[in-house]
Amino acid sequence: MPKHIAIVPAAGSGARFGAEVPKQYLQIDGKPLIYYALSALCACPAISCVWVVLSPEDAHWTSFDWGCLGDKLRVAYVGGETRADSVLGGLTAAATEAAGDDWVLVHDAARPCLPAALLQRLIDELAGDAVGGILALPVADTLKRADAEGRIRATEPRDGLWQAQTPQMFRFALLREALTQASGVTDEAGAVEAMGLRPRLVRGDSTNLKVTFPADLALAGKILAEVTK
Ligand code: CTP
Ligand code: MG
């Protein structure tokens, strides 16, 4: 049976958030944001180990005690310029304990509200899939294309459009090859698509939001408080 390995890229600087520290180290209820993503993955019985990919210059990770997450956690200071570089670094670090057909679940450090049932649904729905896939949500709002003056140039059809979330789940060898070859991709699926493959869309949940701007952190805090009530 193939194993399931998680990789959590956490080497970004959080430029759009604009805080003094990278957003993954901002706190919700006394714990750094990244704790919640790691905790969701470590708690999943199907996942055997969780690699967190940090920047080689990371100065915050060791300020926290991660012992409560158990013995699935692995740390690699191999983050790169782009998210794809960081994930590729994580795959290289994990290679010693991974087989080519093991599954890899890549999940954003900044996505703290992943429900256990949703994670399990992704794993179950992709179990027999030849390519792999991602959590995603059908686009709900009407889409507008802007011109250079910030006025609407066109209304774009939203039929068939989905917003990509994470985890994104692919076979270890396929993902490594895809990310080695790809350039300019912003998620793992993009790299796999560039190989001519068609990853599956598994319906996600709007609570599985990514913290990008300050308002997202407040919303994530409310969602987490609701879950743990
Ligand atoms: N990430 C990474 N290495 C990079 C860039 C991003 O590991 N070179 C990680 C981030 O730490 C985050 C995830 O990829 O967990 C999603 O990226 P994003 O939300 O864009 O985070 P940042 O790049 O930190 O934010 P920003 O784009 O606003 O700077
Ligand atoms: Mg970024």
PDB file of C-alpha atoms and ligand atoms in Angstrom:
ATOM      1  CA  MET A   1       0.000   0.000   0.000  1.00  0.00           C
ATOM      2  CA  PRO A   2       1.353   3.457  -0.857  1.00  0.00           C
ATOM      3  CA  LYS A   3       2.028   5.769   2.101  1.00  0.00           C
ATOM      4  CA  HIS A   4       0.699   9.323   2.437  1.00  0.00           C
ATOM      5  CA  ILE A   5       3.312  12.001   3.159  1.00  0.00           C
ATOM      6  CA  ALA A   6       2.472  15.652   3.811  1.00  0.00           C
ATOM      7  CA  ILE A   7       4.644  18.605   2.822  1.00  0.00           C
ATOM      8  CA  VAL A   8       3.926  22.046   4.250  1.00  0.00           C
ATOM      9  CA  PRO A   9       5.792  24.840   2.453  1.00  0.00           C
ATOM     10  CA  ALA A  10       6.390  27.572   5.045  1.00  0.00           C
ATOM     11  CA  ALA A  11       9.249  29.576   3.593  1.00  0.00           C
ATOM     12  CA  GLY A  12       7.241  32.554   2.351  1.00  0.00           C
ATOM     13  CA  SER A  13       7.646  36.077   3.735  1.00  0.00           C
ATOM     14  CA  GLY A  14       3.958  37.048   3.819  1.00  0.00           C
ATOM     15  CA  ALA A  15       4.551  40.243   1.822  1.00  0.00           C
ATOM     16  CA  ARG A  16       0.856  40.872   1.126  1.00  0.00           C
ATOM     17  CA  PHE A  17       0.019  40.487   4.812  1.00  0.00           C
ATOM     18  CA  GLY A  18       2.643  43.077   5.668  1.00  0.00           C
ATOM     19  CA  ALA A  19       3.381  42.041   9.270  1.00  0.00           C
ATOM     20  CA  GLU A  20       6.767  42.267  11.022  1.00  0.00           C
ATOM     21  CA  VAL A  21       7.085  38.467  11.013  1.00  0.00           C
ATOM     22  CA  PRO A  22       6.139  36.006   8.246  1.00  0.00           C
ATOM     23  CA  LYS A  23       2.380  35.409   8.541  1.00  0.00           C
ATOM     24  CA  GLN A  24       2.792  31.704   9.419  1.00  0.00           C
ATOM     25  CA  TYR A  25       4.198  32.832  12.790  1.00  0.00           C
ATOM     26  CA  LEU A  26       1.384  35.259  13.665  1.00  0.00           C
ATOM     27  CA  GLN A  27      -0.658  33.886  16.532  1.00  0.00           C
ATOM     28  CA  ILE A  28      -4.228  32.665  16.861  1.00  0.00           C
ATOM     29  CA  ASP A  29      -5.269  31.802  20.421  1.00  0.00           C
ATOM     30  CA  GLY A  30      -1.645  31.652  21.582  1.00  0.00           C
ATOM     31  CA  LYS A  31      -0.391  29.361  18.817  1.00  0.00           C
ATOM     32  CA  PRO A  32       1.383  30.262  15.575  1.00  0.00           C
ATOM     33  CA  LEU A  33      -0.785  30.069  12.462  1.00  0.00           C
ATOM     34  CA  ILE A  34       1.265  27.195  11.023  1.00  0.00           C
ATOM     35  CA  TYR A  35       0.498  25.055  14.097  1.00  0.00           C
ATOM     36  CA  TYR A  36      -3.084  24.566  12.918  1.00  0.00           C
ATOM     37  CA  ALA A  37      -2.135  23.243   9.445  1.00  0.00           C
ATOM     38  CA  LEU A  38       0.478  20.915  10.961  1.00  0.00           C
ATOM     39  CA  SER A  39      -1.909  19.746  13.639  1.00  0.00           C
ATOM     40  CA  ALA A  40      -4.641  18.846  11.093  1.00  0.00           C
ATOM     41  CA  LEU A  41      -2.147  16.804   9.053  1.00  0.00           C
ATOM     42  CA  CYS A  42      -0.444  15.096  12.026  1.00  0.00           C
ATOM     43  CA  ALA A  43      -3.862  14.087  13.404  1.00  0.00           C
ATOM     44  CA  CYS A  44      -4.835  12.254  10.192  1.00  0.00           C
ATOM     45  CA  PRO A  45      -4.256   8.504  10.698  1.00  0.00           C
ATOM     46  CA  ALA A  46      -3.619   7.967   6.958  1.00  0.00           C
ATOM     47  CA  ILE A  47      -0.653  10.379   6.940  1.00  0.00           C
ATOM     48  CA  SER A  48       2.627   8.829   8.083  1.00  0.00           C
ATOM     49  CA  CYS A  49       4.875  11.902   8.244  1.00  0.00           C
ATOM     50  CA  VAL A  50       4.627  15.665   7.854  1.00  0.00           C
ATOM     51  CA  TRP A  51       7.542  17.634   6.437  1.00  0.00           C
ATOM     52  CA  VAL A  52       7.624  21.347   7.159  1.00  0.00           C
ATOM     53  CA  VAL A  53       9.792  23.338   4.747  1.00  0.00           C
ATOM     54  CA  LEU A  54      11.356  26.442   6.296  1.00  0.00           C
ATOM     55  CA  SER A  55      13.520  29.181   4.886  1.00  0.00           C
ATOM     56  CA  PRO A  56      17.247  28.582   5.559  1.00  0.00           C
ATOM     57  CA  GLU A  57      17.101  31.983   7.333  1.00  0.00           C
ATOM     58  CA  ASP A  58      14.055  31.119   9.464  1.00  0.00           C
ATOM     59  CA  ALA A  59      14.486  32.693  12.914  1.00  0.00           C
ATOM     60  CA  HIS A  60      11.102  31.804  14.443  1.00  0.00           C
ATOM     61  CA  TRP A  61      10.494  28.042  14.273  1.00  0.00           C
ATOM     62  CA  THR A  62      12.651  27.186  17.289  1.00  0.00           C
ATOM     63  CA  SER A  63      10.831  29.715  19.518  1.00  0.00           C
ATOM     64  CA  PHE A  64       7.934  27.288  19.853  1.00  0.00           C
ATOM     65  CA  ASP A  65       7.659  23.842  21.397  1.00  0.00           C
ATOM     66  CA  TRP A  66       6.335  21.489  18.725  1.00  0.00           C
ATOM     67  CA  GLY A  67       6.406  18.361  20.910  1.00  0.00           C
ATOM     68  CA  CYS A  68       2.598  18.303  21.167  1.00  0.00           C
ATOM     69  CA  LEU A  69       2.394  17.385  17.468  1.00  0.00           C
ATOM     70  CA  GLY A  70       3.991  13.994  18.086  1.00  0.00           C
ATOM     71  CA  ASP A  71       6.610  12.074  16.140  1.00  0.00           C
ATOM     72  CA  LYS A  72       5.269  12.501  12.586  1.00  0.00           C
ATOM     73  CA  LEU A  73       6.813  15.957  12.251  1.00  0.00           C
ATOM     74  CA  ARG A  74      10.018  16.474  10.193  1.00  0.00           C
ATOM     75  CA  VAL A  75      11.745  19.829   9.622  1.00  0.00           C
ATOM     76  CA  ALA A  76      13.848  20.865   6.613  1.00  0.00           C
ATOM     77  CA  TYR A  77      15.440  24.306   6.206  1.00  0.00           C
ATOM     78  CA  VAL A  78      15.396  24.049   2.417  1.00  0.00           C
ATOM     79  CA  GLY A  79      12.855  26.668   1.306  1.00  0.00           C
ATOM     80  CA  GLY A  80      13.556  28.494  -1.953  1.00  0.00           C
ATOM     81  CA  GLU A  81      12.698  31.620  -3.942  1.00  0.00           C
ATOM     82  CA  THR A  82       9.301  30.338  -5.013  1.00  0.00           C
ATOM     83  CA  ARG A  83       6.710  28.034  -3.522  1.00  0.00           C
ATOM     84  CA  ALA A  84       7.583  25.445  -6.193  1.00  0.00           C
ATOM     85  CA  ASP A  85      11.264  25.598  -5.125  1.00  0.00           C
ATOM     86  CA  SER A  86      10.249  25.105  -1.493  1.00  0.00           C
ATOM     87  CA  VAL A  87       8.039  22.097  -2.282  1.00  0.00           C
ATOM     88  CA  LEU A  88      10.773  20.578  -4.440  1.00  0.00           C
ATOM     89  CA  GLY A  89      13.203  21.038  -1.529  1.00  0.00           C
ATOM     90  CA  GLY A  90      10.736  19.246   0.715  1.00  0.00           C
ATOM     91  CA  LEU A  91      10.396  16.366  -1.750  1.00  0.00           C
ATOM     92  CA  THR A  92      14.178  15.990  -1.875  1.00  0.00           C
ATOM     93  CA  ALA A  93      14.372  15.982   1.931  1.00  0.00           C
ATOM     94  CA  ALA A  94      11.576  13.397   2.146  1.00  0.00           C
ATOM     95  CA  ALA A  95      13.015  11.169  -0.594  1.00  0.00           C
ATOM     96  CA  THR A  96      14.866   8.907   1.831  1.00  0.00           C
ATOM     97  CA  GLU A  97      11.599   7.642   3.307  1.00  0.00           C
ATOM     98  CA  ALA A  98       9.359   7.809   0.220  1.00  0.00           C
ATOM     99  CA  ALA A  99       8.674   5.469  -2.678  1.00  0.00           C
ATOM    100  CA  GLY A 100       7.812   6.757  -6.145  1.00  0.00           C
ATOM    101  CA  ASP A 101       4.161   5.739  -5.899  1.00  0.00           C
ATOM    102  CA  ASP A 102       3.606   7.115  -2.384  1.00  0.00           C
ATOM    103  CA  TRP A 103       1.129   9.983  -2.222  1.00  0.00           C
ATOM    104  CA  VAL A 104       2.288  13.491  -1.322  1.00  0.00           C
ATOM    105  CA  LEU A 105      -0.184  16.011   0.080  1.00  0.00           C
ATOM    106  CA  VAL A 106       1.100  19.587  -0.224  1.00  0.00           C
ATOM    107  CA  HIS A 107      -0.709  21.966   2.127  1.00  0.00           C
ATOM    108  CA  ASP A 108      -0.174  25.704   2.715  1.00  0.00           C
ATOM    109  CA  ALA A 109       1.188  26.688   6.132  1.00  0.00           C
ATOM    110  CA  ALA A 110      -1.197  29.626   5.942  1.00  0.00           C
ATOM    111  CA  ARG A 111      -4.365  27.493   5.575  1.00  0.00           C
ATOM    112  CA  PRO A 112      -5.253  26.746   9.222  1.00  0.00           C
ATOM    113  CA  CYS A 113      -8.898  25.572   9.089  1.00  0.00           C
ATOM    114  CA  LEU A 114      -8.692  22.282   7.172  1.00  0.00           C
ATOM    115  CA  PRO A 115     -11.494  20.046   8.483  1.00  0.00           C
ATOM    116  CA  ALA A 116     -10.489  16.434   9.217  1.00  0.00           C
ATOM    117  CA  ALA A 117     -13.434  15.102   7.190  1.00  0.00           C
ATOM    118  CA  LEU A 118     -12.412  17.151   4.142  1.00  0.00           C
ATOM    119  CA  LEU A 119      -8.821  15.905   4.324  1.00  0.00           C
ATOM    120  CA  GLN A 120     -10.114  12.333   4.517  1.00  0.00           C
ATOM    121  CA  ARG A 121     -12.468  12.941   1.566  1.00  0.00           C
ATOM    122  CA  LEU A 122      -9.543  14.087  -0.591  1.00  0.00           C
ATOM    123  CA  ILE A 123      -7.529  10.994   0.348  1.00  0.00           C
ATOM    124  CA  ASP A 124     -10.471   8.639  -0.255  1.00  0.00           C
ATOM    125  CA  GLU A 125     -11.636  10.163  -3.555  1.00  0.00           C
ATOM    126  CA  LEU A 126      -8.158  10.074  -5.067  1.00  0.00           C
ATOM    127  CA  ALA A 127      -7.164   6.631  -3.779  1.00  0.00           C
ATOM    128  CA  GLY A 128      -7.601   4.926  -7.151  1.00  0.00           C
ATOM    129  CA  ASP A 129      -6.815   7.929  -9.341  1.00  0.00           C
ATOM    130  CA  ALA A 130      -4.086   7.699 -11.957  1.00  0.00           C
ATOM    131  CA  VAL A 131      -3.095  11.401 -11.719  1.00  0.00           C
ATOM    132  CA  GLY A 132      -4.135  12.845  -8.328  1.00  0.00           C
ATOM    133  CA  GLY A 133      -5.957  16.068  -7.647  1.00  0.00           C
ATOM    134  CA  ILE A 134      -6.724  19.011  -5.436  1.00  0.00           C
ATOM    135  CA  LEU A 135      -9.346  20.496  -3.160  1.00  0.00           C
ATOM    136  CA  ALA A 136     -11.086  23.342  -4.961  1.00  0.00           C
ATOM    137  CA  LEU A 137     -14.293  25.371  -4.895  1.00  0.00           C
ATOM    138  CA  PRO A 138     -16.514  26.370  -7.822  1.00  0.00           C
ATOM    139  CA  VAL A 139     -16.299  30.151  -8.324  1.00  0.00           C
ATOM    140  CA  ALA A 140     -19.429  31.706  -6.829  1.00  0.00           C
ATOM    141  CA  ASP A 141     -19.138  35.403  -7.658  1.00  0.00           C
ATOM    142  CA  THR A 142     -19.548  37.135 -11.020  1.00  0.00           C
ATOM    143  CA  LEU A 143     -16.124  37.784 -12.512  1.00  0.00           C
ATOM    144  CA  LYS A 144     -15.049  41.171 -13.913  1.00  0.00           C
ATOM    145  CA  ARG A 145     -11.965  41.918 -15.996  1.00  0.00           C
ATOM    146  CA  ALA A 146     -10.434  45.316 -15.161  1.00  0.00           C
ATOM    147  CA  ASP A 147      -8.815  47.833 -17.488  1.00  0.00           C
ATOM    148  CA  ALA A 148      -5.767  49.938 -16.602  1.00  0.00           C
ATOM    149  CA  GLU A 149      -7.976  52.627 -14.981  1.00  0.00           C
ATOM    150  CA  GLY A 150      -9.665  50.194 -12.618  1.00  0.00           C
ATOM    151  CA  ARG A 151     -12.911  50.179 -14.612  1.00  0.00           C
ATOM    152  CA  ILE A 152     -14.701  47.066 -15.830  1.00  0.00           C
ATOM    153  CA  ARG A 153     -13.681  46.042 -19.327  1.00  0.00           C
ATOM    154  CA  ALA A 154     -15.668  42.817 -19.476  1.00  0.00           C
ATOM    155  CA  THR A 155     -17.741  40.319 -17.526  1.00  0.00           C
ATOM    156  CA  GLU A 156     -16.117  36.899 -17.752  1.00  0.00           C
ATOM    157  CA  PRO A 157     -18.150  33.690 -17.787  1.00  0.00           C
ATOM    158  CA  ARG A 158     -17.535  31.730 -14.586  1.00  0.00           C
ATOM    159  CA  ASP A 159     -18.850  28.407 -15.944  1.00  0.00           C
ATOM    160  CA  GLY A 160     -16.398  25.638 -15.190  1.00  0.00           C
ATOM    161  CA  LEU A 161     -14.108  27.888 -13.105  1.00  0.00           C
ATOM    162  CA  TRP A 162     -12.842  26.663  -9.743  1.00  0.00           C
ATOM    163  CA  GLN A 163     -10.630  28.239  -7.069  1.00  0.00           C
ATOM    164  CA  ALA A 164      -7.710  26.004  -6.144  1.00  0.00           C
ATOM    165  CA  GLN A 165      -7.177  25.189  -2.469  1.00  0.00           C
ATOM    166  CA  THR A 166      -4.802  22.813  -0.722  1.00  0.00           C
ATOM    167  CA  PRO A 167      -4.004  20.020   0.039  1.00  0.00           C
ATOM    168  CA  GLN A 168      -2.958  19.094  -3.491  1.00  0.00           C
ATOM    169  CA  MET A 169      -2.251  15.361  -3.707  1.00  0.00           C
ATOM    170  CA  PHE A 170      -0.015  13.637  -6.251  1.00  0.00           C
ATOM    171  CA  ARG A 171       2.281  10.613  -6.477  1.00  0.00           C
ATOM    172  CA  PHE A 172       5.783  11.373  -5.170  1.00  0.00           C
ATOM    173  CA  ALA A 173       7.704  10.608  -8.392  1.00  0.00           C
ATOM    174  CA  LEU A 174       5.209  12.367 -10.666  1.00  0.00           C
ATOM    175  CA  LEU A 175       5.190  15.527  -8.535  1.00  0.00           C
ATOM    176  CA  ARG A 176       8.964  15.625  -8.311  1.00  0.00           C
ATOM    177  CA  GLU A 177       9.313  15.303 -12.073  1.00  0.00           C
ATOM    178  CA  ALA A 178       6.577  17.889 -12.698  1.00  0.00           C
ATOM    179  CA  LEU A 179       8.115  20.484 -10.353  1.00  0.00           C
ATOM    180  CA  THR A 180      11.615  19.858 -11.722  1.00  0.00           C
ATOM    181  CA  GLN A 181      10.426  20.633 -15.241  1.00  0.00           C
ATOM    182  CA  ALA A 182       7.885  23.376 -14.541  1.00  0.00           C
ATOM    183  CA  SER A 183       8.564  27.090 -14.536  1.00  0.00           C
ATOM    184  CA  GLY A 184       6.271  29.877 -13.375  1.00  0.00           C
ATOM    185  CA  VAL A 185       3.629  27.650 -11.814  1.00  0.00           C
ATOM    186  CA  THR A 186       1.838  28.851  -8.673  1.00  0.00           C
ATOM    187  CA  ASP A 187       0.611  25.486  -7.437  1.00  0.00           C
ATOM    188  CA  GLU A 188       1.499  21.784  -7.709  1.00  0.00           C
ATOM    189  CA  ALA A 189      -1.454  21.054 -10.007  1.00  0.00           C
ATOM    190  CA  GLY A 190      -0.126  23.660 -12.446  1.00  0.00           C
ATOM    191  CA  ALA A 191       3.130  21.726 -12.726  1.00  0.00           C
ATOM    192  CA  VAL A 192       1.271  18.443 -13.276  1.00  0.00           C
ATOM    193  CA  GLU A 193      -1.009  20.092 -15.870  1.00  0.00           C
ATOM    194  CA  ALA A 194       2.098  21.292 -17.732  1.00  0.00           C
ATOM    195  CA  MET A 195       2.926  17.608 -18.265  1.00  0.00           C
ATOM    196  CA  GLY A 196      -0.335  17.223 -20.174  1.00  0.00           C
ATOM    197  CA  LEU A 197      -2.173  15.524 -17.279  1.00  0.00           C
ATOM    198  CA  ARG A 198      -5.577  16.482 -15.862  1.00  0.00           C
ATOM    199  CA  PRO A 199      -5.706  16.498 -12.037  1.00  0.00           C
ATOM    200  CA  ARG A 200      -9.071  15.787 -10.438  1.00  0.00           C
ATOM    201  CA  LEU A 201     -11.109  18.534  -8.726  1.00  0.00           C
ATOM    202  CA  VAL A 202     -12.413  17.448  -5.317  1.00  0.00           C
ATOM    203  CA  ARG A 203     -14.955  19.855  -3.814  1.00  0.00           C
ATOM    204  CA  GLY A 204     -13.416  21.754  -0.886  1.00  0.00           C
ATOM    205  CA  ASP A 205     -15.004  24.043   1.667  1.00  0.00           C
ATOM    206  CA  SER A 206     -15.014  27.826   2.055  1.00  0.00           C
ATOM    207  CA  THR A 207     -13.782  27.441   5.660  1.00  0.00           C
ATOM    208  CA  ASN A 208     -10.486  26.082   4.268  1.00  0.00           C
ATOM    209  CA  LEU A 209      -9.355  29.634   3.528  1.00  0.00           C
ATOM    210  CA  LYS A 210      -5.792  30.852   3.038  1.00  0.00           C
ATOM    211  CA  VAL A 211      -4.593  33.693   5.243  1.00  0.00           C
ATOM    212  CA  THR A 212      -3.260  36.290   2.817  1.00  0.00           C
ATOM    213  CA  PHE A 213      -4.414  39.649   4.252  1.00  0.00           C
ATOM    214  CA  PRO A 214      -5.016  40.775   7.884  1.00  0.00           C
ATOM    215  CA  ALA A 215      -8.809  40.318   7.648  1.00  0.00           C
ATOM    216  CA  ASP A 216      -8.256  36.643   6.775  1.00  0.00           C
ATOM    217  CA  LEU A 217      -6.434  36.065  10.082  1.00  0.00           C
ATOM    218  CA  ALA A 218      -9.375  37.416  12.060  1.00  0.00           C
ATOM    219  CA  LEU A 219     -11.799  35.226  10.093  1.00  0.00           C
ATOM    220  CA  ALA A 220      -9.621  32.132  10.545  1.00  0.00           C
ATOM    221  CA  GLY A 221      -9.545  32.818  14.296  1.00  0.00           C
ATOM    222  CA  LYS A 222     -13.358  32.894  14.379  1.00  0.00           C
ATOM    223  CA  ILE A 223     -13.663  29.658  12.385  1.00  0.00           C
ATOM    224  CA  LEU A 224     -11.167  27.877  14.659  1.00  0.00           C
ATOM    225  CA  ALA A 225     -12.952  29.142  17.779  1.00  0.00           C
ATOM    226  CA  GLU A 226     -16.247  27.777  16.402  1.00  0.00           C
ATOM    227  CA  VAL A 227     -14.702  24.356  15.665  1.00  0.00           C
ATOM    228  CA  THR A 228     -13.192  23.982  19.121  1.00  0.00           C
ATOM    229  CA  LYS A 229     -16.316  25.224  21.002  1.00  0.00           C
TER     230      LYS A 229
HETATM  231  N1  CTP B   1       5.858  29.554   0.353  1.00  0.00           N
HETATM  232  C1  CTP B   1       7.084  28.890   0.463  1.00  0.00           C
HETATM  233  N2  CTP B   1       8.180  29.362  -0.223  1.00  0.00           N
HETATM  234  C2  CTP B   1       8.069  30.468  -0.982  1.00  0.00           C
HETATM  235  C3  CTP B   1       6.832  31.138  -1.100  1.00  0.00           C
HETATM  236  C4  CTP B   1       5.736  30.648  -0.416  1.00  0.00           C
HETATM  237  O1  CTP B   1       7.187  27.886   1.167  1.00  0.00           O
HETATM  238  N3  CTP B   1       9.166  30.914  -1.618  1.00  0.00           N
HETATM  239  C5  CTP B   1       4.713  29.057   1.135  1.00  0.00           C
HETATM  240  C6  CTP B   1       4.159  30.078   2.124  1.00  0.00           C
HETATM  241  O2  CTP B   1       4.931  30.093   3.326  1.00  0.00           O
HETATM  242  C7  CTP B   1       2.729  29.612   2.319  1.00  0.00           C
HETATM  243  C8  CTP B   1       2.380  28.952   0.975  1.00  0.00           C
HETATM  244  O3  CTP B   1       3.621  28.758   0.279  1.00  0.00           O
HETATM  245  O4  CTP B   1       2.597  28.649   3.329  1.00  0.00           O
HETATM  246  C9  CTP B   1       1.401  29.787   0.175  1.00  0.00           C
HETATM  247  O5  CTP B   1       2.029  30.981  -0.230  1.00  0.00           O
HETATM  248  P1  CTP B   1       1.481  32.468   0.042  1.00  0.00           P
HETATM  249  O6  CTP B   1       0.144  32.422   0.679  1.00  0.00           O
HETATM  250  O7  CTP B   1       1.650  33.231  -1.216  1.00  0.00           O
HETATM  251  O8  CTP B   1       2.491  32.957   1.179  1.00  0.00           O
HETATM  252  P2  CTP B   1       3.649  34.033   1.033  1.00  0.00           P
HETATM  253  O9  CTP B   1       4.390  33.817  -0.233  1.00  0.00           O
HETATM  254  O10 CTP B   1       4.417  34.014   2.318  1.00  0.00           O
HETATM  255  O11 CTP B   1       2.792  35.389   0.973  1.00  0.00           O
HETATM  256  P3  CTP B   1       2.995  36.588  -0.078  1.00  0.00           P
HETATM  257  O12 CTP B   1       2.779  35.989  -1.455  1.00  0.00           O
HETATM  258  O13 CTP B   1       1.945  37.592   0.303  1.00  0.00           O
HETATM  259  O14 CTP B   1       4.405  37.098   0.135  1.00  0.00           O
HETATM  260 MG    MG B   2       3.378  34.056  -2.160  1.00  0.00          MG
END
